Short mmCIF file of C-alpha atoms and ligand atoms in Angstrom, two decimals:
data_model
loop_
_atom_site.label_atom_id
_atom_site.label_comp_id
_atom_site.label_asym_id
_atom_site.label_seq_id
_atom_site.Cartn_x
_atom_site.Cartn_y
_atom_site.Cartn_z
CA MET A 29 -14.96 0.04 -23.07
CA PHE A 30 -14.48 -2.05 -19.74
CA ILE A 31 -13.31 0.17 -17.08
CA ASP A 32 -11.26 -1.59 -14.80
CA LEU A 33 -11.59 -0.03 -11.46
CA ARG A 34 -10.83 -3.71 -9.65
CA SER A 35 -7.34 -1.78 -8.06
CA ASP A 36 -4.78 1.15 -9.13
CA THR A 37 -2.18 -1.69 -9.54
CA VAL A 38 -4.51 -1.77 -13.54
CA THR A 39 -2.50 0.75 -15.49
CA LYS A 40 -0.42 0.55 -18.30
CA PRO A 41 2.53 2.81 -18.40
CA THR A 42 2.33 6.07 -19.97
CA GLN A 43 3.96 7.04 -23.68
CA ALA A 44 6.40 8.91 -21.64
CA MET A 45 7.22 6.48 -18.95
CA LYS A 46 7.63 3.84 -21.66
CA GLU A 47 10.00 6.00 -23.49
CA ALA A 48 11.80 6.40 -20.32
CA MET A 49 12.03 2.93 -19.34
CA PHE A 50 13.40 2.54 -23.23
CA GLU A 51 16.26 4.61 -22.83
CA ALA A 52 17.33 3.09 -19.61
CA GLU A 53 21.19 2.72 -18.89
CA VAL A 54 20.74 -0.88 -17.61
CA GLY A 55 23.76 -3.46 -15.63
CA ASP A 56 23.45 -6.75 -13.88
CA ASP A 57 22.02 -5.49 -10.31
CA VAL A 58 22.90 -8.63 -8.51
CA PHE A 59 26.45 -7.27 -8.88
CA GLY A 60 25.43 -3.70 -7.89
CA ASP A 61 26.21 -2.31 -11.53
CA ASP A 62 22.86 -1.13 -12.82
CA SER A 63 23.02 2.52 -12.75
CA SER A 64 18.92 2.59 -13.09
CA VAL A 65 18.33 0.81 -9.94
CA LEU A 66 21.35 2.43 -7.97
CA ALA A 67 19.48 5.91 -8.67
CA LEU A 68 16.61 4.93 -8.18
CA GLU A 69 16.71 3.87 -4.67
CA GLN A 70 19.20 6.48 -3.88
CA LYS A 71 16.61 8.70 -5.24
CA ALA A 72 14.02 7.18 -2.98
CA ALA A 73 15.96 7.25 -0.16
CA GLN A 74 16.53 10.92 0.16
CA MET A 75 12.92 11.77 -0.79
CA PHE A 76 11.84 9.92 2.91
CA GLY A 77 15.58 11.39 4.22
CA LYS A 78 16.81 7.91 5.01
CA GLU A 79 19.76 6.32 4.14
CA ALA A 80 19.33 3.87 1.79
CA ALA A 81 16.53 1.79 -0.65
CA ILE A 82 15.98 -1.73 -2.58
CA PHE A 83 14.17 -1.88 -5.22
CA CYS A 84 11.62 -5.25 -5.18
CA VAL A 85 9.42 -7.01 -7.38
CA SER A 86 6.27 -6.15 -4.81
CA GLY A 87 5.25 -4.67 -1.63
CA THR A 88 4.54 -8.37 -0.45
CA MET A 89 8.31 -8.63 -0.90
CA THR A 90 9.48 -5.38 0.50
CA ASN A 91 6.99 -5.71 3.45
CA GLN A 92 8.18 -9.20 4.15
CA LEU A 93 12.03 -8.48 3.79
CA ALA A 94 11.14 -5.61 6.36
CA ILE A 95 9.08 -7.82 9.13
CA ARG A 96 11.90 -10.20 8.94
CA VAL A 97 14.75 -8.07 9.51
CA HIS A 98 13.26 -6.27 12.55
CA THR A 99 12.00 -9.82 13.93
CA GLN A 100 13.52 -13.26 15.20
CA ILE A 101 12.42 -16.81 15.10
CA GLY A 102 9.09 -16.50 17.73
CA SER A 103 8.67 -12.87 17.54
CA GLU A 104 5.55 -11.07 17.76
CA VAL A 105 4.21 -8.06 15.84
CA ILE A 106 1.55 -5.45 16.42
CA CYS A 107 -0.48 -4.84 13.52
CA ASP A 108 -4.67 -4.29 12.93
CA LYS A 109 -6.91 -7.13 11.93
CA TYR A 110 -7.19 -5.45 8.43
CA SER A 111 -3.51 -5.12 7.96
CA HIS A 112 -2.43 -6.41 4.48
CA ILE A 113 0.41 -7.71 5.87
CA TYR A 114 -2.20 -9.90 7.84
CA LEU A 115 -5.21 -10.40 5.09
CA TYR A 116 -3.28 -10.14 1.69
CA GLU A 117 0.47 -11.78 1.93
CA GLY A 118 0.01 -15.37 1.73
CA GLY A 119 0.57 -15.81 5.81
CA GLY A 120 4.20 -14.41 4.60
CA VAL A 121 4.51 -13.66 8.29
CA ALA A 122 4.72 -17.04 9.08
CA LEU A 123 6.58 -18.63 6.38
CA ASN A 124 9.30 -15.77 6.04
CA SER A 125 10.12 -14.45 9.32
CA LEU A 126 8.41 -17.42 11.74
CA SER A 127 6.68 -15.06 13.64
CA SER A 128 3.19 -14.34 15.03
CA LEU A 129 0.71 -11.39 14.13
CA LYS A 130 -1.06 -9.39 17.69
CA LEU A 131 -4.30 -8.44 15.52
CA LEU A 132 -5.92 -5.42 17.00
CA ASP A 133 -9.50 -3.45 15.74
CA GLY A 134 -8.56 -0.29 14.63
CA ASP A 135 -10.41 2.77 13.29
CA ARG A 136 -10.73 1.72 10.05
CA GLY A 137 -7.68 -0.15 10.13
CA ARG A 138 -5.51 2.93 11.95
CA LEU A 139 -4.35 2.19 15.64
CA THR A 140 -4.00 4.30 18.44
CA ALA A 141 -0.81 4.73 20.87
CA GLN A 142 -2.76 3.18 24.03
CA GLN A 143 -3.59 0.61 21.54
CA VAL A 144 -0.63 -0.41 20.58
CA ARG A 145 0.55 -0.08 24.36
CA ASP A 146 -1.73 -2.40 25.82
CA ALA A 147 -0.81 -4.41 23.20
CA ILE A 148 2.90 -5.06 24.51
CA ASN A 149 3.79 -8.74 25.65
CA ASN A 150 5.62 -8.61 28.83
CA PRO A 151 9.30 -9.46 27.82
CA GLU A 152 9.47 -11.30 31.21
CA ASP A 153 6.81 -13.45 30.77
CA ILE A 154 7.58 -16.65 29.27
CA HIS A 155 4.36 -17.69 27.86
CA GLN A 156 4.19 -14.61 25.70
CA PRO A 157 5.88 -14.08 22.56
CA ILE A 158 8.27 -10.92 22.53
CA THR A 159 7.16 -8.22 20.84
CA HIS A 160 9.34 -6.67 18.33
CA LEU A 161 7.97 -4.93 16.16
CA VAL A 162 4.80 -2.44 14.74
CA SER A 163 3.26 -1.99 11.49
CA LEU A 164 1.09 0.54 10.29
CA GLU A 165 -0.69 1.12 6.93
CA ASN A 166 -1.07 4.29 5.56
CA THR A 167 -3.64 4.64 3.51
CA MET A 168 -4.94 1.73 4.61
CA ASN A 169 -6.79 -0.42 1.78
CA LYS A 170 -9.30 -2.39 3.73
CA GLY A 171 -10.31 0.86 5.98
CA GLY A 172 -11.41 2.28 2.43
CA GLY A 173 -8.15 4.36 1.83
CA CYS A 174 -8.32 6.29 4.93
CA PHE A 175 -4.95 7.81 6.28
CA TYR A 176 -3.71 8.59 9.82
CA ASN A 177 -3.18 11.88 11.63
CA ILE A 178 1.07 12.63 12.36
CA SER A 179 -0.05 13.17 15.57
CA ASP A 180 -0.87 9.65 15.95
CA ILE A 181 1.65 7.88 14.75
CA GLN A 182 4.11 10.39 16.16
CA ALA A 183 2.70 8.84 19.67
CA ILE A 184 3.03 5.51 18.76
CA LYS A 185 6.70 6.10 17.46
CA GLN A 186 7.16 7.37 21.66
CA VAL A 187 5.26 3.77 22.59
CA CYS A 188 8.18 2.05 20.54
CA VAL A 189 10.84 3.91 21.38
CA GLU A 190 10.01 3.38 25.10
CA ASN A 191 9.68 -0.15 24.73
CA ASN A 192 12.45 -0.87 21.93
CA LEU A 193 10.20 -1.73 19.11
CA LYS A 194 10.77 -1.43 15.95
CA LEU A 195 8.16 0.21 13.65
CA HIS A 196 7.46 -0.65 10.51
CA LEU A 197 5.32 1.21 7.88
CA ASP A 198 3.73 -0.57 4.78
CA GLY A 199 3.41 2.91 2.55
CA ALA A 200 2.05 1.24 -0.82
CA ARG A 201 0.22 4.02 -1.09
CA ILE A 202 1.76 6.59 1.38
CA PHE A 203 1.92 9.38 -1.54
CA ASN A 204 -2.54 9.10 -1.27
CA ALA A 205 -1.90 10.52 2.07
CA LEU A 206 0.85 12.74 1.49
CA VAL A 207 -0.93 14.59 -1.47
CA GLU A 208 -4.06 14.78 0.59
CA THR A 209 -2.41 16.14 3.80
CA GLY A 210 0.29 18.27 2.62
CA GLU A 211 3.14 16.56 4.82
CA SER A 212 6.35 15.48 3.36
CA PRO A 213 7.89 12.26 3.19
CA GLN A 214 10.49 13.38 5.28
CA GLN A 215 8.47 13.48 7.88
CA TYR A 216 7.26 9.81 7.31
CA GLY A 217 11.15 9.24 6.90
CA GLU A 218 11.70 9.99 10.52
CA LEU A 219 9.36 8.62 12.31
CA PHE A 220 9.23 4.85 10.90
CA ASP A 221 12.63 2.60 11.34
CA THR A 222 11.77 1.05 7.29
CA ILE A 223 9.02 2.22 4.46
CA SER A 224 7.83 0.31 1.89
CA ILE A 225 6.19 1.97 -1.21
CA CYS A 226 5.07 0.77 -3.70
CA LEU A 227 5.65 1.87 -7.40
CA SER A 228 2.85 -0.14 -9.04
CA LYS A 229 -0.73 1.14 -7.47
CA GLY A 230 -1.28 4.94 -7.91
CA LEU A 231 2.03 6.31 -9.14
CA GLY A 232 1.37 3.91 -12.50
CA CYS A 233 4.38 1.61 -13.26
CA PRO A 234 4.05 -1.92 -14.48
CA VAL A 235 6.32 -3.69 -11.18
CA GLY A 236 8.31 -2.40 -8.23
CA SER A 237 8.21 -1.09 -4.42
CA LEU A 238 10.91 -0.25 -2.42
CA LEU A 239 11.90 -0.26 1.34
CA ILE A 240 13.45 2.21 2.66
CA GLY A 241 15.43 2.19 5.80
CA ASN A 242 19.26 3.08 7.52
CA LYS A 243 22.20 1.40 5.78
CA ASP A 244 22.38 -2.09 8.14
CA ASP A 245 18.41 -2.90 7.75
CA ILE A 246 18.79 -2.80 3.88
CA LYS A 247 21.60 -4.50 3.50
CA LYS A 248 19.93 -7.15 5.73
CA ALA A 249 17.30 -6.98 3.34
CA ARG A 250 19.13 -7.24 0.60
CA ARG A 251 20.74 -10.64 1.55
CA ILE A 252 17.68 -12.07 2.66
CA ARG A 253 15.76 -10.86 -0.92
CA LYS A 254 18.86 -12.73 -2.92
CA ALA A 255 17.62 -16.24 -0.43
CA MET A 256 14.41 -15.49 -2.04
CA GLY A 257 15.50 -15.51 -4.96
CA GLY A 258 14.44 -11.82 -5.67
CA GLY A 259 18.31 -10.89 -7.38
CA TRP A 260 17.30 -9.25 -10.19
CA ARG A 261 19.61 -8.29 -13.39
CA GLN A 262 18.98 -5.58 -15.77
CA ALA A 263 16.25 -4.33 -13.49
CA GLY A 264 16.95 -0.58 -14.35
CA PHE A 265 14.46 -0.75 -17.52
CA LEU A 266 11.79 -1.22 -14.59
CA ALA A 267 13.34 1.10 -11.74
CA ALA A 268 13.59 4.07 -14.93
CA ALA A 269 9.84 3.75 -15.10
CA GLY A 270 9.68 3.91 -10.81
CA THR A 271 12.45 7.16 -11.30
CA TYR A 272 9.74 8.75 -14.12
CA ALA A 273 6.77 8.05 -12.22
CA LEU A 274 8.35 9.81 -8.80
CA ASP A 275 9.26 12.65 -10.52
CA ASN A 276 5.90 12.83 -12.90
CA HIS A 277 2.81 11.08 -10.87
CA ILE A 278 2.48 12.10 -7.23
CA ALA A 279 0.82 15.37 -7.24
CA ARG A 280 -2.10 13.62 -10.33
CA LEU A 281 -2.92 11.64 -7.59
CA ARG A 282 -5.39 14.54 -6.63
CA ASP A 283 -7.09 13.78 -9.41
CA ASP A 284 -7.63 10.29 -8.61
CA HIS A 285 -9.35 11.17 -5.05
CA LEU A 286 -11.43 13.71 -7.14
CA ARG A 287 -13.02 11.19 -9.05
CA ALA A 288 -13.15 8.61 -6.44
CA LYS A 289 -15.85 11.21 -4.26
CA GLN A 290 -17.66 11.39 -7.85
CA ILE A 291 -17.54 7.71 -8.01
CA GLY A 292 -19.16 8.32 -4.26
CA SER A 293 -21.63 10.89 -5.80
CA ILE A 294 -23.13 9.03 -8.55
CA LEU A 295 -23.86 5.74 -5.92
CA GLU A 296 -25.57 7.55 -3.83
CA GLY A 297 -28.46 8.06 -5.77
CA LEU A 298 -28.36 3.66 -6.80
CA PRO A 299 -31.30 1.58 -5.91
CA PHE A 300 -28.29 -1.55 -4.33
CA VAL A 301 -26.17 1.18 -2.25
CA GLU A 302 -26.82 0.62 0.83
CA ASN A 303 -24.36 2.84 2.66
CA ILE A 304 -20.46 4.45 1.29
CA TYR A 305 -17.73 4.65 3.53
CA PRO A 306 -16.62 7.76 3.53
CA ILE A 307 -13.90 8.51 0.28
CA ASP A 308 -10.85 9.92 1.75
CA THR A 309 -8.48 9.05 -0.63
CA ASN A 310 -8.47 6.96 -4.21
CA ILE A 311 -10.35 4.10 -2.45
CA VAL A 312 -14.33 3.79 -2.64
CA ILE A 313 -16.26 0.70 -0.54
CA PHE A 314 -19.66 0.75 -1.00
CA GLU A 315 -22.04 -1.88 1.07
CA LEU A 316 -24.99 -3.67 -0.70
CA PRO A 317 -28.27 -4.89 0.75
CA LYS A 318 -28.22 -7.93 2.97
CA THR A 319 -30.04 -9.66 0.01
CA LEU A 320 -27.39 -9.41 -2.87
CA LEU A 321 -23.70 -10.81 -2.41
CA ALA A 322 -20.81 -9.08 -3.29
CA SER A 323 -19.67 -12.13 -5.56
CA ASP A 324 -23.16 -11.80 -7.73
CA PHE A 325 -22.94 -8.00 -7.94
CA VAL A 326 -19.17 -7.90 -9.42
CA GLU A 327 -20.30 -10.89 -11.49
CA LYS A 328 -22.79 -8.32 -12.89
CA ALA A 329 -20.88 -5.62 -13.12
CA LYS A 330 -18.19 -7.76 -15.24
CA GLU A 331 -20.88 -8.48 -17.67
CA SER A 332 -21.64 -4.92 -17.86
CA GLY A 333 -18.02 -3.32 -18.49
CA LEU A 334 -16.99 -2.48 -15.18
CA GLY A 335 -14.13 -4.03 -13.05
CA CYS A 336 -14.73 -3.86 -9.37
CA VAL A 337 -14.24 -6.25 -6.79
CA VAL A 338 -15.22 -8.33 -3.67
CA PHE A 339 -14.33 -6.41 -0.31
CA GLY A 340 -16.74 -8.38 2.19
CA LYS A 341 -19.73 -10.57 1.82
CA HIS A 342 -21.73 -7.45 0.83
CA LEU A 343 -18.90 -5.25 0.29
CA VAL A 344 -17.68 -4.02 -2.83
CA ARG A 345 -14.35 -1.54 -3.77
CA PHE A 346 -13.85 0.43 -6.71
CA VAL A 347 -10.29 2.08 -6.70
CA THR A 348 -9.50 5.49 -9.22
CA HIS A 349 -6.64 5.76 -11.06
CA LEU A 350 -4.11 6.93 -13.77
CA ASP A 351 -5.94 5.61 -16.71
CA PHE A 352 -9.42 6.53 -15.44
CA SER A 353 -10.18 9.86 -17.28
CA ASP A 354 -12.90 11.97 -16.96
CA THR A 355 -14.07 10.42 -20.07
CA HIS A 356 -13.60 7.31 -18.47
CA LEU A 357 -15.82 8.29 -14.87
CA SER A 358 -18.99 9.58 -17.66
CA ILE A 359 -18.58 6.02 -19.05
CA PHE A 360 -18.79 4.90 -15.84
CA GLU A 361 -21.66 6.62 -14.80
CA ASP A 362 -23.58 5.12 -17.76
CA LYS A 363 -22.95 1.63 -16.87
CA ILE A 364 -23.66 1.43 -13.41
CA LYS A 365 -26.68 3.21 -13.82
CA LYS A 366 -27.90 0.96 -16.02
CA ILE A 367 -26.86 -2.20 -13.74
CA ALA A 368 -29.31 -0.58 -11.49
C1 PLP B 415 -0.77 -3.51 -2.60
C2 PLP B 415 -0.52 -3.46 -1.36
C3 PLP B 415 0.95 -4.16 -1.22
C4 PLP B 415 1.72 -5.14 -1.83
O1 PLP B 415 1.13 -5.83 -3.17
P1 PLP B 415 1.92 -6.56 -4.12
O2 PLP B 415 0.73 -6.66 -5.06
O3 PLP B 415 2.60 -7.59 -3.35
O4 PLP B 415 2.55 -5.16 -4.16
C5 PLP B 415 0.94 -3.89 0.07
N1 PLP B 415 -0.22 -3.79 1.20
C6 PLP B 415 -1.14 -2.65 0.68
C7 PLP B 415 -1.63 -2.08 1.66
C8 PLP B 415 -1.64 -2.91 -0.93
O5 PLP B 415 -2.05 -2.37 -1.19
#
């Protein structure tokens, strides 16, 4: 059996999710009359205490739409150097928004208010691009799934308000943070102008992300999405999976976090494990000795029936998810010990 921990995107819909999809009432979403899409968008907006939401094909698309909405040609966006919007979106900020990024060196991808304040360009200086947006990521993928203290975000929000900057959240895994902190989505809705959430990660949907914000911003995003070719028709079959996941798959993320910690304990004793990043949610990153390349390790793991990804020259990432049970964990243990 192949134990696939390459990402939490590899999950397949559960039987109950498939039934919800099969039963979905659909329409034509470009005409705005797919009731399942409308229900999902409304539900997500309400959860975060916002006015509106737009259902999209990917988290890359929802982030890119947000950045486009909040910037002008030649803007600068402040984010951490580990950000998904910088590392993993194909240079989309340059392509879609003709804007540049100011990359900061945070704590495992988390910024402080002081760092943000110091990074804002002087709008009177014509040498410098005008700072229009701050983008945070929570949980932080490249930082090993760590999450922010909400007080740090509140302080960043204050800096944004004082400097007339918009604040966007790449919340692909925001629910992984919320189940750990006990905070509510509304608290996040109050702090951010726009929030992107992924349904296809820990929540276990086959496809989909939502951008959540005020009516005006989401209306603009809808126009840009159409121009990008992202208008879709009977998308309600996918939206129904999203609604099902928001109702049923949030609380269980704690199980993924527990299993990630158990993977950490298993790794601790192994000879090829030099160092393990702190495990805060469902992401496990460990470091190999300098004599071992992550690419070689990942290849060997694959031959042994374990899926993981290269996360740096000597770094390997595992991600736990809905299709990784306690039974799979014990198979994982056998397999990884054999690699050793
Ligand atoms: C997965 C992910 C996204 C979006 O990825 P897509 O594959 O485009 O859906 C955005 N941000 C973070 C932090 C992610 O992990």
